[in-house]
Amino acid sequence: RGVIQQARGLGVTFAFGGAFATAVYTGELRNTKDFDFYVLPSERDTMIEATRRAGLTDHFERLQYDRSWIYRASDGDVLVDVIWSMANQRTEVDASWLNRGPLVEIRGERIRAIPIEELIWSKLYVLQRERTDWGDVLNLIAAQATSIDWDHLLSRLAEDTPLLAAALAVFAWLTPSRAQAIPVTVWEQLGLEAPQSGPEDQADTRARAALIDARPWFRPASG
């Protein structure tokens, strides 16, 4: 809250991402170690100043990190990330990240989440040996398949659309019935066959999800 108030006082435009934004779209909040603020590259220094005025200091001395795309500020267990670029440098944050998402209330503060399309876009690149965000991607699609602006997401991905094609192929295997909510034109543009209707129940989805991870991770397989 302190960072939000200081940033507003300095006139910074920002939106939030990470686990809190994922929760906005999926309805499920998991424990998270930080809070992610997205800003324009031109306003990163001002946002960093906002964290300082809120009493936070550079986290680099506690744990080194890549400063080319993120600034990490902390105060005890409070950790705030200021992000102006993707970690892979594929793109920088632009105005669309900051003004298209929904306004929500967090601890009495009205603040905008980054759009689901930009959230999915950024998470598709997190497919690392130590960590992957594809579980989030699949849950976001399951929760918002009919609300996603697929044309916008495809235009964002550009030549990287094979990443989305791969994620949707997995999604269609996990839950064919939910995959049918995705427009046929999306499957066609990605060179995939649209899922066909057929019998499916929660047990089928649960069994497929367990093949990937026996621990609960895919919301449509829960319950």
Short mmCIF file of C-alpha atoms in Angstrom, two decimals:
data_model
loop_
_atom_site.label_atom_id
_atom_site.label_comp_id
_atom_site.label_asym_id
_atom_site.label_seq_id
_atom_site.Cartn_x
_atom_site.Cartn_y
_atom_site.Cartn_z
CA ARG A 1 0.00 0.00 0.00
CA GLY A 2 2.85 2.37 0.82
CA VAL A 3 4.42 1.87 -2.60
CA ILE A 4 1.05 2.39 -4.31
CA GLN A 5 0.47 5.64 -2.46
CA GLN A 6 3.98 6.95 -3.10
CA ALA A 7 3.78 6.03 -6.79
CA ARG A 8 0.50 7.85 -7.17
CA GLY A 9 1.95 10.87 -5.43
CA LEU A 10 4.77 10.87 -7.98
CA GLY A 11 2.35 10.49 -10.90
CA VAL A 12 3.48 7.02 -11.99
CA THR A 13 1.12 4.91 -14.11
CA PHE A 14 1.35 1.25 -13.11
CA ALA A 15 -0.47 -2.09 -13.06
CA PHE A 16 0.15 -5.29 -11.15
CA GLY A 17 0.94 -8.77 -12.41
CA GLY A 18 2.27 -12.02 -11.02
CA ALA A 19 0.30 -14.30 -8.72
CA PHE A 20 -2.15 -11.54 -7.73
CA ALA A 21 -3.08 -10.85 -11.36
CA THR A 22 -3.39 -14.57 -12.01
CA ALA A 23 -5.78 -14.76 -9.05
CA VAL A 24 -7.92 -11.98 -10.54
CA TYR A 25 -8.55 -14.14 -13.61
CA THR A 26 -8.65 -17.62 -12.07
CA GLY A 27 -10.22 -16.87 -8.69
CA GLU A 28 -7.48 -18.75 -6.85
CA LEU A 29 -4.76 -16.95 -4.88
CA ARG A 30 -1.65 -18.93 -3.99
CA ASN A 31 1.01 -17.91 -1.52
CA THR A 32 3.46 -15.59 -3.22
CA LYS A 33 6.77 -14.11 -2.22
CA ASP A 34 6.35 -10.71 -3.84
CA PHE A 35 4.11 -8.13 -5.47
CA ASP A 36 4.82 -7.19 -9.10
CA PHE A 37 4.34 -3.65 -10.39
CA TYR A 38 4.57 -3.07 -14.14
CA VAL A 39 5.63 0.35 -15.39
CA LEU A 40 6.81 2.01 -18.58
CA PRO A 41 10.61 1.97 -19.01
CA SER A 42 10.53 5.77 -18.92
CA GLU A 43 9.01 5.68 -15.42
CA ARG A 44 11.09 2.95 -13.82
CA ASP A 45 13.38 5.37 -11.96
CA THR A 46 10.40 7.25 -10.56
CA MET A 47 8.79 3.99 -9.45
CA ILE A 48 12.05 2.93 -7.82
CA GLU A 49 12.02 6.23 -5.96
CA ALA A 50 8.47 5.42 -4.82
CA THR A 51 9.71 2.18 -3.24
CA ARG A 52 12.45 4.09 -1.44
CA ARG A 53 9.98 6.65 -0.11
CA ALA A 54 7.86 3.75 1.13
CA GLY A 55 10.80 2.53 3.19
CA LEU A 56 12.04 -0.32 0.99
CA THR A 57 15.64 -0.83 -0.09
CA ASP A 58 17.36 -2.56 -3.01
CA HIS A 59 17.13 -6.34 -2.55
CA PHE A 60 20.36 -6.84 -4.52
CA GLU A 61 22.47 -6.89 -1.38
CA ARG A 62 20.44 -9.82 -0.02
CA LEU A 63 20.13 -11.68 -3.31
CA GLN A 64 21.67 -10.62 -6.61
CA TYR A 65 19.36 -10.39 -9.62
CA ASP A 66 19.32 -9.25 -13.25
CA ARG A 67 18.77 -5.49 -13.19
CA SER A 68 18.21 -5.21 -16.94
CA TRP A 69 14.45 -5.77 -16.62
CA ILE A 70 13.51 -5.63 -12.92
CA TYR A 71 14.20 -3.76 -9.71
CA ARG A 72 13.57 -5.66 -6.48
CA ALA A 73 12.90 -3.74 -3.28
CA SER A 74 12.42 -5.23 0.15
CA ASP A 75 11.75 -4.46 3.79
CA GLY A 76 11.96 -7.58 5.92
CA ASP A 77 9.59 -10.11 4.39
CA VAL A 78 7.95 -7.50 2.14
CA LEU A 79 9.25 -7.82 -1.42
CA VAL A 80 8.16 -5.54 -4.27
CA ASP A 81 9.24 -5.96 -7.89
CA VAL A 82 9.26 -3.10 -10.39
CA ILE A 83 9.16 -4.56 -13.91
CA TRP A 84 9.53 -2.68 -17.21
CA SER A 85 10.56 -5.49 -19.58
CA MET A 86 10.25 -9.22 -20.05
CA ALA A 87 13.15 -11.11 -18.51
CA ASN A 88 14.10 -12.47 -21.95
CA GLN A 89 14.09 -8.92 -23.39
CA ARG A 90 11.46 -9.95 -25.94
CA THR A 91 9.59 -6.72 -25.31
CA GLU A 92 9.28 -3.77 -22.99
CA VAL A 93 6.13 -2.78 -21.16
CA ASP A 94 3.97 -0.37 -23.15
CA ALA A 95 0.79 1.56 -22.37
CA SER A 96 -1.42 -1.39 -23.31
CA TRP A 97 -0.07 -3.34 -20.33
CA LEU A 98 -1.18 -0.57 -18.00
CA ASN A 99 -4.60 0.53 -19.22
CA ARG A 100 -6.44 -2.52 -20.63
CA GLY A 101 -6.73 -4.69 -17.53
CA PRO A 102 -9.52 -4.70 -14.94
CA LEU A 103 -9.59 -2.44 -11.90
CA VAL A 104 -9.75 -4.37 -8.63
CA GLU A 105 -9.54 -3.49 -4.95
CA ILE A 106 -6.62 -4.73 -2.85
CA ARG A 107 -6.41 -3.68 0.79
CA GLY A 108 -8.64 -0.70 0.11
CA GLU A 109 -6.66 0.44 -2.94
CA ARG A 110 -8.15 0.47 -6.43
CA ILE A 111 -5.46 -0.80 -8.78
CA ARG A 112 -5.40 -2.20 -12.30
CA ALA A 113 -4.19 -5.70 -13.19
CA ILE A 114 -2.24 -6.24 -16.37
CA PRO A 115 -4.45 -7.65 -19.16
CA ILE A 116 -4.86 -11.40 -19.34
CA GLU A 117 -3.41 -11.43 -22.85
CA GLU A 118 -0.15 -9.81 -21.71
CA LEU A 119 -0.12 -12.07 -18.65
CA ILE A 120 -0.37 -15.21 -20.80
CA TRP A 121 2.10 -13.79 -23.32
CA SER A 122 4.77 -13.25 -20.68
CA LYS A 123 4.14 -16.59 -18.94
CA LEU A 124 4.48 -18.59 -22.15
CA TYR A 125 8.21 -17.82 -22.17
CA VAL A 126 8.74 -19.18 -18.65
CA LEU A 127 9.56 -22.77 -19.50
CA GLN A 128 12.81 -23.33 -17.67
CA ARG A 129 14.55 -26.29 -16.09
CA GLU A 130 13.90 -24.96 -12.58
CA ARG A 131 10.55 -23.31 -13.19
CA THR A 132 7.63 -23.17 -15.58
CA ASP A 133 4.57 -20.92 -15.69
CA TRP A 134 2.65 -23.12 -18.10
CA GLY A 135 0.46 -24.38 -15.28
CA ASP A 136 -0.69 -20.78 -14.83
CA VAL A 137 -1.20 -20.44 -18.58
CA LEU A 138 -3.45 -23.50 -18.71
CA ASN A 139 -5.47 -22.36 -15.70
CA LEU A 140 -5.86 -18.86 -17.15
CA ILE A 141 -7.15 -20.29 -20.41
CA ALA A 142 -9.51 -22.64 -18.57
CA ALA A 143 -10.98 -19.77 -16.55
CA GLN A 144 -11.21 -17.14 -19.29
CA ALA A 145 -11.32 -18.91 -22.67
CA THR A 146 -14.37 -16.96 -23.81
CA SER A 147 -13.07 -13.61 -22.53
CA ILE A 148 -9.54 -13.63 -23.95
CA ASP A 149 -8.95 -11.34 -26.92
CA TRP A 150 -7.31 -14.05 -29.00
CA ASP A 151 -6.54 -11.74 -31.92
CA HIS A 152 -4.69 -9.39 -29.57
CA LEU A 153 -2.75 -12.27 -28.02
CA LEU A 154 -1.81 -13.67 -31.41
CA SER A 155 -0.63 -10.25 -32.60
CA ARG A 156 1.47 -9.90 -29.45
CA LEU A 157 3.12 -13.28 -29.97
CA ALA A 158 3.79 -12.69 -33.68
CA GLU A 159 6.43 -15.23 -34.80
CA ASP A 160 6.31 -16.84 -31.35
CA THR A 161 2.79 -18.23 -31.85
CA PRO A 162 4.13 -21.83 -31.79
CA LEU A 163 4.40 -21.39 -28.02
CA LEU A 164 0.66 -20.73 -27.81
CA ALA A 165 -0.04 -23.58 -30.22
CA ALA A 166 1.85 -25.95 -27.95
CA ALA A 167 0.02 -24.74 -24.84
CA LEU A 168 -3.37 -25.07 -26.54
CA ALA A 169 -2.52 -28.58 -27.75
CA VAL A 170 -1.85 -29.56 -24.13
CA PHE A 171 -5.02 -27.75 -23.03
CA ALA A 172 -7.15 -29.62 -25.59
CA TRP A 173 -5.69 -32.92 -24.38
CA LEU A 174 -6.39 -32.05 -20.74
CA THR A 175 -9.96 -30.91 -21.21
CA PRO A 176 -11.42 -31.17 -24.74
CA SER A 177 -14.81 -29.84 -23.68
CA ARG A 178 -13.36 -26.59 -22.34
CA ALA A 179 -11.09 -26.27 -25.35
CA GLN A 180 -14.18 -26.06 -27.54
CA ALA A 181 -14.86 -22.63 -26.03
CA ILE A 182 -11.85 -21.28 -27.94
CA PRO A 183 -12.93 -19.93 -31.35
CA VAL A 184 -12.34 -22.24 -34.29
CA THR A 185 -10.49 -19.44 -36.07
CA VAL A 186 -7.81 -19.50 -33.36
CA TRP A 187 -7.12 -23.19 -33.94
CA GLU A 188 -7.03 -22.57 -37.67
CA GLN A 189 -4.56 -19.69 -37.38
CA LEU A 190 -2.29 -21.89 -35.27
CA GLY A 191 -2.50 -24.79 -37.71
CA LEU A 192 -4.28 -27.01 -35.18
CA GLU A 193 -7.40 -29.10 -35.49
CA ALA A 194 -10.24 -27.73 -33.38
CA PRO A 195 -11.33 -30.13 -30.59
CA GLN A 196 -14.37 -32.21 -31.40
CA SER A 197 -17.29 -32.74 -29.06
CA GLY A 198 -17.42 -36.00 -27.20
CA PRO A 199 -17.89 -37.58 -23.79
CA GLU A 200 -15.72 -36.18 -21.02
CA ASP A 201 -16.11 -35.82 -17.29
CA GLN A 202 -14.09 -34.39 -14.45
CA ALA A 203 -12.52 -37.77 -13.76
CA ASP A 204 -11.02 -37.80 -17.26
CA THR A 205 -9.49 -34.37 -16.75
CA ARG A 206 -8.26 -35.30 -13.27
CA ALA A 207 -6.56 -38.41 -14.60
CA ARG A 208 -4.79 -36.51 -17.38
CA ALA A 209 -3.71 -33.72 -15.01
CA ALA A 210 -2.27 -36.32 -12.63
CA LEU A 211 -0.06 -37.65 -15.42
CA ILE A 212 1.71 -34.28 -15.38
CA ASP A 213 1.69 -33.73 -11.61
CA ALA A 214 -0.12 -35.81 -9.00
CA ARG A 215 -0.40 -32.75 -6.76
CA PRO A 216 -3.44 -30.49 -7.37
CA TRP A 217 -2.49 -27.91 -9.98
CA PHE A 218 -5.23 -27.70 -12.64
CA ARG A 219 -8.44 -26.10 -11.41
CA PRO A 220 -10.88 -27.95 -13.73
CA ALA A 221 -9.51 -31.22 -12.31
CA SER A 222 -10.15 -30.24 -8.70
CA GLY A 223 -13.17 -31.14 -6.62
#
